[in-house]
PDB file of C-alpha atoms and ligand atoms in Angstrom:
ATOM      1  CA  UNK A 203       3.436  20.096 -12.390  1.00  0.00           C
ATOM      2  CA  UNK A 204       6.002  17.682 -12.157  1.00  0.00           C
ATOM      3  CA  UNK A 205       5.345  14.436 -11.253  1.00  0.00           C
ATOM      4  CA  UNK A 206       4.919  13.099  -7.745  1.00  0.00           C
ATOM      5  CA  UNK A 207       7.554  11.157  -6.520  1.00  0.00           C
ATOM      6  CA  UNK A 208       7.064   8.301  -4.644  1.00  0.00           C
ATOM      7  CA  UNK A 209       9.407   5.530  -2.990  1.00  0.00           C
ATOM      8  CA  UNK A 210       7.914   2.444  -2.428  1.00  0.00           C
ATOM      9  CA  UNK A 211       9.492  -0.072   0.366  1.00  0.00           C
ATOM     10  CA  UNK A 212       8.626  -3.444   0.103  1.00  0.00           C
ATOM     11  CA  UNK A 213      10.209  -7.243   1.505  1.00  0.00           C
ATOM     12  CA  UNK A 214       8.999  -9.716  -1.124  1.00  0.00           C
ATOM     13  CA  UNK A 215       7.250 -10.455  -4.015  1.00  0.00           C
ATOM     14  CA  UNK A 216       6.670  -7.193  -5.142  1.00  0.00           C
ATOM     15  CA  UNK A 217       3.395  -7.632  -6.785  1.00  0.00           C
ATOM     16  CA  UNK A 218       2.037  -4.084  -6.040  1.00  0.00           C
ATOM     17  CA  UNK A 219       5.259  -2.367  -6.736  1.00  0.00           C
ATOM     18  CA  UNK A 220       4.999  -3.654 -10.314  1.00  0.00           C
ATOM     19  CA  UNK A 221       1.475  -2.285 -10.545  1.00  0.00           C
ATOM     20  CA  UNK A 222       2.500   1.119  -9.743  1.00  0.00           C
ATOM     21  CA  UNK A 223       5.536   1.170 -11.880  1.00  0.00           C
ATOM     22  CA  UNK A 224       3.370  -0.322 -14.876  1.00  0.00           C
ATOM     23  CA  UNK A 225       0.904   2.577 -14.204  1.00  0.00           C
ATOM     24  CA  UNK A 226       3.538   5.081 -13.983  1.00  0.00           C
ATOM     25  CA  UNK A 227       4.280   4.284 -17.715  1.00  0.00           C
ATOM     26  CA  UNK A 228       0.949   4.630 -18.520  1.00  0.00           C
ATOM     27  CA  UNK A 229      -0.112   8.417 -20.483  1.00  0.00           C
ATOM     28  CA  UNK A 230      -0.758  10.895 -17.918  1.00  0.00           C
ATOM     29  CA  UNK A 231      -0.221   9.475 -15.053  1.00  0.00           C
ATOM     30  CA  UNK A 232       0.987  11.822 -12.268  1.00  0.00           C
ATOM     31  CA  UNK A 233       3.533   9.905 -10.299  1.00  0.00           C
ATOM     32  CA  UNK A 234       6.449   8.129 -10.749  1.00  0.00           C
ATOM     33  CA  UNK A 235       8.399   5.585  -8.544  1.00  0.00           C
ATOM     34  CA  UNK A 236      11.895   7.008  -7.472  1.00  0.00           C
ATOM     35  CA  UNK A 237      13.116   4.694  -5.050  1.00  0.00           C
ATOM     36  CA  UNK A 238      12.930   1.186  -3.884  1.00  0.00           C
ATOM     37  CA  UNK A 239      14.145   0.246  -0.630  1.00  0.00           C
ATOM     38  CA  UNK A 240      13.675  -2.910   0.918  1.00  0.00           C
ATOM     39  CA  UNK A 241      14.667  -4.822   4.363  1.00  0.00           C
ATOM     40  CA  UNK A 242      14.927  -7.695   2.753  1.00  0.00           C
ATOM     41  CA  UNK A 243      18.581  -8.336   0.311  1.00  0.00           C
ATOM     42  CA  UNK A 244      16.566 -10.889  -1.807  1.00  0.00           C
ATOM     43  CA  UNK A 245      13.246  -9.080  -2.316  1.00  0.00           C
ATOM     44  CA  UNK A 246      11.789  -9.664  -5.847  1.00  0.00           C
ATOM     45  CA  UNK A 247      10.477  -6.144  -5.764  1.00  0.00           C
ATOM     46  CA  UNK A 248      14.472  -4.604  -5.883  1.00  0.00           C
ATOM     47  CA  UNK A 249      14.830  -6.565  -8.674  1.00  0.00           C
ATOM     48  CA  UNK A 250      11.499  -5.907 -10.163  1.00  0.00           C
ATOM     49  CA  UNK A 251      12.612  -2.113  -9.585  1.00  0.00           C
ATOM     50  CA  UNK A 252      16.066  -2.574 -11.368  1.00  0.00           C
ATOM     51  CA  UNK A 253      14.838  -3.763 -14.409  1.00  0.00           C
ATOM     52  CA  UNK A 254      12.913  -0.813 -15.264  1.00  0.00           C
ATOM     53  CA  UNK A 255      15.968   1.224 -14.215  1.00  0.00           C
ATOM     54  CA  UNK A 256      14.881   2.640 -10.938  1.00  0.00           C
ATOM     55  CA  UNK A 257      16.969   3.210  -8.260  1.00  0.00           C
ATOM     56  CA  UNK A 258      16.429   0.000  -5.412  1.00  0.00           C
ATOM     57  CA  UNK A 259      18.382  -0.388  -2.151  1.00  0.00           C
ATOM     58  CA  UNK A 260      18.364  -2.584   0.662  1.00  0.00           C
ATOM     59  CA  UNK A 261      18.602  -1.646   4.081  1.00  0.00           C
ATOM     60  CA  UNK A 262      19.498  -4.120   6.657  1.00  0.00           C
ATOM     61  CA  UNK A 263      17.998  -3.299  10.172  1.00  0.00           C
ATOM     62  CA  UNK A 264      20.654  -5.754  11.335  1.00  0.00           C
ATOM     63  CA  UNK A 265      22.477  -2.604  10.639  1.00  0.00           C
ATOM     64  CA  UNK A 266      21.324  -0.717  13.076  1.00  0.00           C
ATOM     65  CA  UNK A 267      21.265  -0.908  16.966  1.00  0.00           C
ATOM     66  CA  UNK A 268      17.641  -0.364  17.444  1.00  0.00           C
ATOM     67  CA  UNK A 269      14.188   0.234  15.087  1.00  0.00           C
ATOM     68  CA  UNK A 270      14.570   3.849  15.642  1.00  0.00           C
ATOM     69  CA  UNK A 271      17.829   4.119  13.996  1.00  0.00           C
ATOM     70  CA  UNK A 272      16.884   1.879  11.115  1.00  0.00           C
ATOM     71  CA  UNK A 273      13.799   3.895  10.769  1.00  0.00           C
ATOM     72  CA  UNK A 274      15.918   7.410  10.796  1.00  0.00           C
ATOM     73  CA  UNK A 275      18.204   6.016   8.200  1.00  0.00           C
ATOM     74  CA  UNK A 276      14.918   4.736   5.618  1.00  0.00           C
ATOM     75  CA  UNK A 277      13.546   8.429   6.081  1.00  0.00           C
ATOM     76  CA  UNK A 278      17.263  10.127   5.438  1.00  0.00           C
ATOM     77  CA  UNK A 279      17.315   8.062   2.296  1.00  0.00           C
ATOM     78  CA  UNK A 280      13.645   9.124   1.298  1.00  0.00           C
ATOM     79  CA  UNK A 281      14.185  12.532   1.672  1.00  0.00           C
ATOM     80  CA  UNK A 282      17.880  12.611  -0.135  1.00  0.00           C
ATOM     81  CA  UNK A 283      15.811  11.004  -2.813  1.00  0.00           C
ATOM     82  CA  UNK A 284      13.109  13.734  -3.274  1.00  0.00           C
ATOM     83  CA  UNK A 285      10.182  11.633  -2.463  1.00  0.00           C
ATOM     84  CA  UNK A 286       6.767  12.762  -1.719  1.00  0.00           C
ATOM     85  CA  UNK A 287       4.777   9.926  -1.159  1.00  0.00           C
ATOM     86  CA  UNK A 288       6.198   6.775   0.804  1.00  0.00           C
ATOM     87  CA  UNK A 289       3.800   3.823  -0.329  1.00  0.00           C
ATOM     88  CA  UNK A 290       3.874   0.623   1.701  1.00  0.00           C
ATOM     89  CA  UNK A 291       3.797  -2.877  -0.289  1.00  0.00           C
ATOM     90  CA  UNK A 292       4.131  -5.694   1.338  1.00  0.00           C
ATOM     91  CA  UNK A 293       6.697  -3.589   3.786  1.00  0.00           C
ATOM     92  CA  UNK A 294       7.167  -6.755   6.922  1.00  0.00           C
ATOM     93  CA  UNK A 295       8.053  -4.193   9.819  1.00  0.00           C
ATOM     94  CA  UNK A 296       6.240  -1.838  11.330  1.00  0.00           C
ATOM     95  CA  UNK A 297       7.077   1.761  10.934  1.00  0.00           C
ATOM     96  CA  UNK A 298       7.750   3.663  14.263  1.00  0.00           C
ATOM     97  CA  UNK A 299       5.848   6.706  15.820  1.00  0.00           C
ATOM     98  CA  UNK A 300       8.759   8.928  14.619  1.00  0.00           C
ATOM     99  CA  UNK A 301       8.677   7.534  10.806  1.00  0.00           C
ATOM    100  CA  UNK A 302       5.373   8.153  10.899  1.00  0.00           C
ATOM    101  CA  UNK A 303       5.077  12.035  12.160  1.00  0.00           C
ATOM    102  CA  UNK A 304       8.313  13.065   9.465  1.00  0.00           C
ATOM    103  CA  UNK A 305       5.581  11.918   6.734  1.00  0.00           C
ATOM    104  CA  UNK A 306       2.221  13.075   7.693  1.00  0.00           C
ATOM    105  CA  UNK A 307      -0.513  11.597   5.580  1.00  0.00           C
ATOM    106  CA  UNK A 308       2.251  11.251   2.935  1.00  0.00           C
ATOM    107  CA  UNK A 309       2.649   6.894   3.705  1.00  0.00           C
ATOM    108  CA  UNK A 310       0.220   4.817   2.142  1.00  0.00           C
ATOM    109  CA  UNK A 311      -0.146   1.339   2.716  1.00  0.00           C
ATOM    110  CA  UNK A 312      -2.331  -1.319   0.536  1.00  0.00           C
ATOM    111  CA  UNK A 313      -3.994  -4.040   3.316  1.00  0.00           C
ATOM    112  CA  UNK A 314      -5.583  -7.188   1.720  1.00  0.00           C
ATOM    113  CA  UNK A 315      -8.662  -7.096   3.826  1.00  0.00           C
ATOM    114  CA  UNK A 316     -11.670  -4.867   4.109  1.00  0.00           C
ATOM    115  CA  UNK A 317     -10.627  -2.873   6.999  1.00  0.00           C
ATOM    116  CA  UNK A 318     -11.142  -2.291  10.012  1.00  0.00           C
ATOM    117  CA  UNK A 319     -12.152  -5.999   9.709  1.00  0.00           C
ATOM    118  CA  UNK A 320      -9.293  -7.924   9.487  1.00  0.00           C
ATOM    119  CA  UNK A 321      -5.831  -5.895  10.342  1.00  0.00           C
ATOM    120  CA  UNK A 322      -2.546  -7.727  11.071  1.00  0.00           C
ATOM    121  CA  UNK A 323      -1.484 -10.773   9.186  1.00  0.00           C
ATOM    122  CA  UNK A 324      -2.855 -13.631   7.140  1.00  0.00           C
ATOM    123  CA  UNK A 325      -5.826 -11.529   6.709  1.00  0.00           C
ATOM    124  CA  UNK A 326      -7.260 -13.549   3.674  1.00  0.00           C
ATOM    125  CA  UNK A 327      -7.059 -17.340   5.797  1.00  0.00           C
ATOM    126  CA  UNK A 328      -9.027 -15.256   8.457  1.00  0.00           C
ATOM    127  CA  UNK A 329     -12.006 -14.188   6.103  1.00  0.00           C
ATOM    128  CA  UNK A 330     -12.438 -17.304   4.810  1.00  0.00           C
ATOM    129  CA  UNK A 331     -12.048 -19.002   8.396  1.00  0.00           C
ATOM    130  CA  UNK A 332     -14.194 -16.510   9.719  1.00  0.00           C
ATOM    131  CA  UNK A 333     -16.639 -17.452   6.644  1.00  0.00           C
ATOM    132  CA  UNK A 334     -17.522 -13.742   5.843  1.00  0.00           C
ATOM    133  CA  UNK A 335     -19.129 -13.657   2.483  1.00  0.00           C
ATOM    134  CA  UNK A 336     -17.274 -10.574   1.300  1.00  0.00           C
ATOM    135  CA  UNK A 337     -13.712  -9.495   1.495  1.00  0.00           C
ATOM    136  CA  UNK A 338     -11.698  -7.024  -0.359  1.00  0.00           C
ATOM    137  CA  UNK A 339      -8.668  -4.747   0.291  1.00  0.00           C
ATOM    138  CA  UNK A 340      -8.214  -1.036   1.542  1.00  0.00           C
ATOM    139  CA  UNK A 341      -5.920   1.633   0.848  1.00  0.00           C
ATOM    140  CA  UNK A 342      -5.042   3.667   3.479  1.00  0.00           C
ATOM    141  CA  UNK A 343      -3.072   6.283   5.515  1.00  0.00           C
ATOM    142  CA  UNK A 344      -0.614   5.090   7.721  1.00  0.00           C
ATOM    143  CA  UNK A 345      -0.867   6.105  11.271  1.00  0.00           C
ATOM    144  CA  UNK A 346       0.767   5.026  14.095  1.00  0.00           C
ATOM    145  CA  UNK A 347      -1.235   2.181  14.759  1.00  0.00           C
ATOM    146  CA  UNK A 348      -1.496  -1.290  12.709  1.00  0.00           C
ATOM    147  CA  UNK A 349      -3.994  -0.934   9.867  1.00  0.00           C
ATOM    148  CA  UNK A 350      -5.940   1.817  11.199  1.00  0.00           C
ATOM    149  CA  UNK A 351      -4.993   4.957   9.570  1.00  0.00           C
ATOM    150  CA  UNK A 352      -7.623   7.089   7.619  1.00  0.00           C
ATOM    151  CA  UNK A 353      -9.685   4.812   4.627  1.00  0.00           C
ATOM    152  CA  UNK A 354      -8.774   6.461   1.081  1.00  0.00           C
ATOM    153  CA  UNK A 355     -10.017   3.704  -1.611  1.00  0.00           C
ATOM    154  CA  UNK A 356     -12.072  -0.313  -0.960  1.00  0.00           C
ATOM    155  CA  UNK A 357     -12.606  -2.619  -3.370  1.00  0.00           C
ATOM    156  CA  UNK A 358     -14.850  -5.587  -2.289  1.00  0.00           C
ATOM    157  CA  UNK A 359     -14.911  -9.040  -3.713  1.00  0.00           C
ATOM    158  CA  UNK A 360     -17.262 -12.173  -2.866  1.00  0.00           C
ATOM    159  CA  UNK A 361     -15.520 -14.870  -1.173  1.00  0.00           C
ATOM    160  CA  UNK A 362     -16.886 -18.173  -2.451  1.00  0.00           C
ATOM    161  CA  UNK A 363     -17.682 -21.061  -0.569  1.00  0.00           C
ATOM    162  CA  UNK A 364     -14.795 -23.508  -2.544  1.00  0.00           C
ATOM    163  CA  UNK A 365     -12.087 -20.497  -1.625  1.00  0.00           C
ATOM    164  CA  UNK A 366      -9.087 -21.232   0.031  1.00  0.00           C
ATOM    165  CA  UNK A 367      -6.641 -18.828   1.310  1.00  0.00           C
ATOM    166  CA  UNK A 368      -4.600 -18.720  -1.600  1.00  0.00           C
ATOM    167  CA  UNK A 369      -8.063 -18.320  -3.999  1.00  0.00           C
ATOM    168  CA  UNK A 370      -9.155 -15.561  -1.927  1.00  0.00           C
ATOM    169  CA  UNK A 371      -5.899 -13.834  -1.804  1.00  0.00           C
ATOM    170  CA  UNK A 372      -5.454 -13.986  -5.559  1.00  0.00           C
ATOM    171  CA  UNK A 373      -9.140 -12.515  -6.247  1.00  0.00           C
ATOM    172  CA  UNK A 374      -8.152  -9.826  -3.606  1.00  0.00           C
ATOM    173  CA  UNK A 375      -5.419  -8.793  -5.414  1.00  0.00           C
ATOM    174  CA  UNK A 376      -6.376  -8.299  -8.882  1.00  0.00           C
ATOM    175  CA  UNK A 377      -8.444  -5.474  -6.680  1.00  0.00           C
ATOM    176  CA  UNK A 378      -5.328  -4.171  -4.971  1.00  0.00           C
ATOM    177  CA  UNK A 379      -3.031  -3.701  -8.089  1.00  0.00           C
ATOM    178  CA  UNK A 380      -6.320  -1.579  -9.664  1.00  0.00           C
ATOM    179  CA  UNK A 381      -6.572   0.691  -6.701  1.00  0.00           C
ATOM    180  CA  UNK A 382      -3.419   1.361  -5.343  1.00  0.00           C
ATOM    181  CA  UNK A 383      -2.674   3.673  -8.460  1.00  0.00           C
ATOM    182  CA  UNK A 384      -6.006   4.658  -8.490  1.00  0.00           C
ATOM    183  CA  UNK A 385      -5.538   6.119  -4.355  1.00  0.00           C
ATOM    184  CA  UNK A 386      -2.350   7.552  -6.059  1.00  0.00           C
ATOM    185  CA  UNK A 387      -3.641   9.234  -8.594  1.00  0.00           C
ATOM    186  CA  UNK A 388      -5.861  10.667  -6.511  1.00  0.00           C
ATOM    187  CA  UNK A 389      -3.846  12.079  -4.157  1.00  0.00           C
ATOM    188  CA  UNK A 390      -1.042  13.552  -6.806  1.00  0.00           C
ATOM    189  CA  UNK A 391      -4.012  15.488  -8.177  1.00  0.00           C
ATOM    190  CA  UNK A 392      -4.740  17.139  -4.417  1.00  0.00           C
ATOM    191  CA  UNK A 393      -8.003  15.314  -4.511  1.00  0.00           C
ATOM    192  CA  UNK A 394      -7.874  14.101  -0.848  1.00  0.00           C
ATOM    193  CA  UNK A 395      -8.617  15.769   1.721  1.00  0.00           C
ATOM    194  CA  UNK A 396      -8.333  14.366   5.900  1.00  0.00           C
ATOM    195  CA  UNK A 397     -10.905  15.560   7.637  1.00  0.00           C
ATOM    196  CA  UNK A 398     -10.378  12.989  11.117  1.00  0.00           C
ATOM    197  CA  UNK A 399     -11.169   9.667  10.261  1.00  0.00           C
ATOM    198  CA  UNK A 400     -12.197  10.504   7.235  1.00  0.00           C
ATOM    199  CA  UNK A 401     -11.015  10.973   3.621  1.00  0.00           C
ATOM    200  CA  UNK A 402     -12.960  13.290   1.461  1.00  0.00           C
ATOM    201  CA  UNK A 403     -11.869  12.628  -2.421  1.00  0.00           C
ATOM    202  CA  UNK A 404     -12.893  15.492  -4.338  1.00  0.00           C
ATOM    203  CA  UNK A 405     -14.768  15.163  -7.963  1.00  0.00           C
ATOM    204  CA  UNK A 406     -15.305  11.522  -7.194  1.00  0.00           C
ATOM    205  CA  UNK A 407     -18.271   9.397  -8.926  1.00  0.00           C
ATOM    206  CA  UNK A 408     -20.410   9.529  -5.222  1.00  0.00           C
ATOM    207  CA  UNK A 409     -24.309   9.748  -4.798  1.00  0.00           C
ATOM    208  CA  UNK A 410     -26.232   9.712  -7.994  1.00  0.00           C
ATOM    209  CA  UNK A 411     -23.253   9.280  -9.781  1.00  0.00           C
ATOM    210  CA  UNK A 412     -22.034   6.630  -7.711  1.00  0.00           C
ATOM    211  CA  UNK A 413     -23.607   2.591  -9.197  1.00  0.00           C
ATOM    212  CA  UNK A 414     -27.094   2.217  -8.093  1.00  0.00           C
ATOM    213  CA  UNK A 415     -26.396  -1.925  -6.991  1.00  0.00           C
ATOM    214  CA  UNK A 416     -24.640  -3.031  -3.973  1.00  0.00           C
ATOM    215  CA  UNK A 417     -22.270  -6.265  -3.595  1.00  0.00           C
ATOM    216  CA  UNK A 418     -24.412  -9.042  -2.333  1.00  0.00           C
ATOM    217  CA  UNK A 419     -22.915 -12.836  -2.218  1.00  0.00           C
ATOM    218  CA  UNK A 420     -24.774 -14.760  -2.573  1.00  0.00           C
ATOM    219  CA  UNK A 421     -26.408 -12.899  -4.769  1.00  0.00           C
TER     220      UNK A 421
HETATM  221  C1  LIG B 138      -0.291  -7.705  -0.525  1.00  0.00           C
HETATM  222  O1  LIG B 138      -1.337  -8.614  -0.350  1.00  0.00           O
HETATM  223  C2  LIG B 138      -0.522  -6.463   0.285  1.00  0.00           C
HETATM  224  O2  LIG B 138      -1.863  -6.121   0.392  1.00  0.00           O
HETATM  225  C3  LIG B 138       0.039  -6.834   1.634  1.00  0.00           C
HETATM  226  O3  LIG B 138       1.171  -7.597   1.342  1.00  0.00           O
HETATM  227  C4  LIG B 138       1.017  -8.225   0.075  1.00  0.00           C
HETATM  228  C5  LIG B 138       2.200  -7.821  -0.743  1.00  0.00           C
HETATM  229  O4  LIG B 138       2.207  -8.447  -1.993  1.00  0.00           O
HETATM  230  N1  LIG B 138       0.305  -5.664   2.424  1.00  0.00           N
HETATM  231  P1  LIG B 138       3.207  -7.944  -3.116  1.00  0.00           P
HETATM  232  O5  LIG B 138       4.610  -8.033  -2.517  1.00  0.00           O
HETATM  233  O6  LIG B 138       2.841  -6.546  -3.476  1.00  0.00           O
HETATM  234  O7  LIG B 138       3.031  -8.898  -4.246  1.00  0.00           O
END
């Protein structure tokens, strides 16, 4: 099987992108990024994308006379490209209902909260202003709404009572970069399956096999 191809638009930093293309040059692993686009010219991720030689390009929406067209023109570019999987990472604008019915259950995005608590925006100041004890981030199928597609892969971390935003949001995503392959993985090797809300992951570690002990903080 040839490896799944995935394009990966991002706006900044670029954190995540680098943790898929680092696990794409790890043995066996059944993806591989094809395409970079970004909204935003100066996005670290392009550049992050470059230097490992794959193909990044920015699309301005100031481009384009409305978000339709600018969302027409990202999936023409997608699809030119041979991608299978469009992964979200750190991607600032929201997809519209069109973008989101060409791909069905084929965009991922990685949220840096334990959803459904927590969608939108400076997710990680909310937990810790909310003073939840436990946080995490979710991997997840995009639908047309914000943050609420179908659940593929959590991780949870404690959120300490010294944490500040930017503590919380660095413990968070250690997590992310670890399971946003991981969700990848899993769906390259036709282990999900959508049934509703729900994602089934075939040959997954779950009941007895699953780790007896639960997250508690304070423990
Ligand atoms: C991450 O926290 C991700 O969960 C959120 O946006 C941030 C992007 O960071 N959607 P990076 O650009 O991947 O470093």
């Amino acid at each position: 099987m040839p490896p799944l191809a995935l394009g990966v638009l991002a706006s900044g930093r670029g954190s995540n992108l680098q943790a898929l293309l680092d696990a794409c040059e790890t043995g066996g692993f059944p993806a591989r990024v094809r395409l970079v686009v970004s909204d935003v010219a100066t996005a670290h991720a392009l550049e992050r994308a470059r230097r490992r030689g794959v193909e990044a390009r920015h699309v301005d929406p100031k481009g384009f006379p409305s978000r339709e067209a600018f969302d027409r023109a990202v999936t023409e570019i997608l699809r030119e490209a041979g991608v299978d999987l469009v992964c979200l990472a750190g991607f600032m604008r929201l997809l519209g209902k069109a973008f989101v019915a060409a791909w069905p259950h084929r965009i991922m995005n990685i949220h840096p909260a334990l959803l459904p608590a927590f969608p939108g925006l400076h997710v990680q100041r909310k937990a810790v202003e909310y003073g939840v004890k436990i946080s995490g981030c979710t991997v997840h199928f995009v639908d047309e709404g914000t943050d609420t597609g179908p659940i593929i892969v959590q991780a949870a971390v404690p959120v300490l009572d010294d944490d500040t935003e930017e503590s919380l949001a660095a413990r968070i995503l250690r997590e992310e970069h670890r399971i946003y392959p991981q969700a990848i993985r899993l769906f390259a090797e036709g282990r999900l399956e959508v049934r509703g809300r729900r994602v089934m992951v075939r040959g997954a570690a779950g009941g007895a096999a699953a780790p007896a002990g639960a997250l508690v903080n304070p423990s």
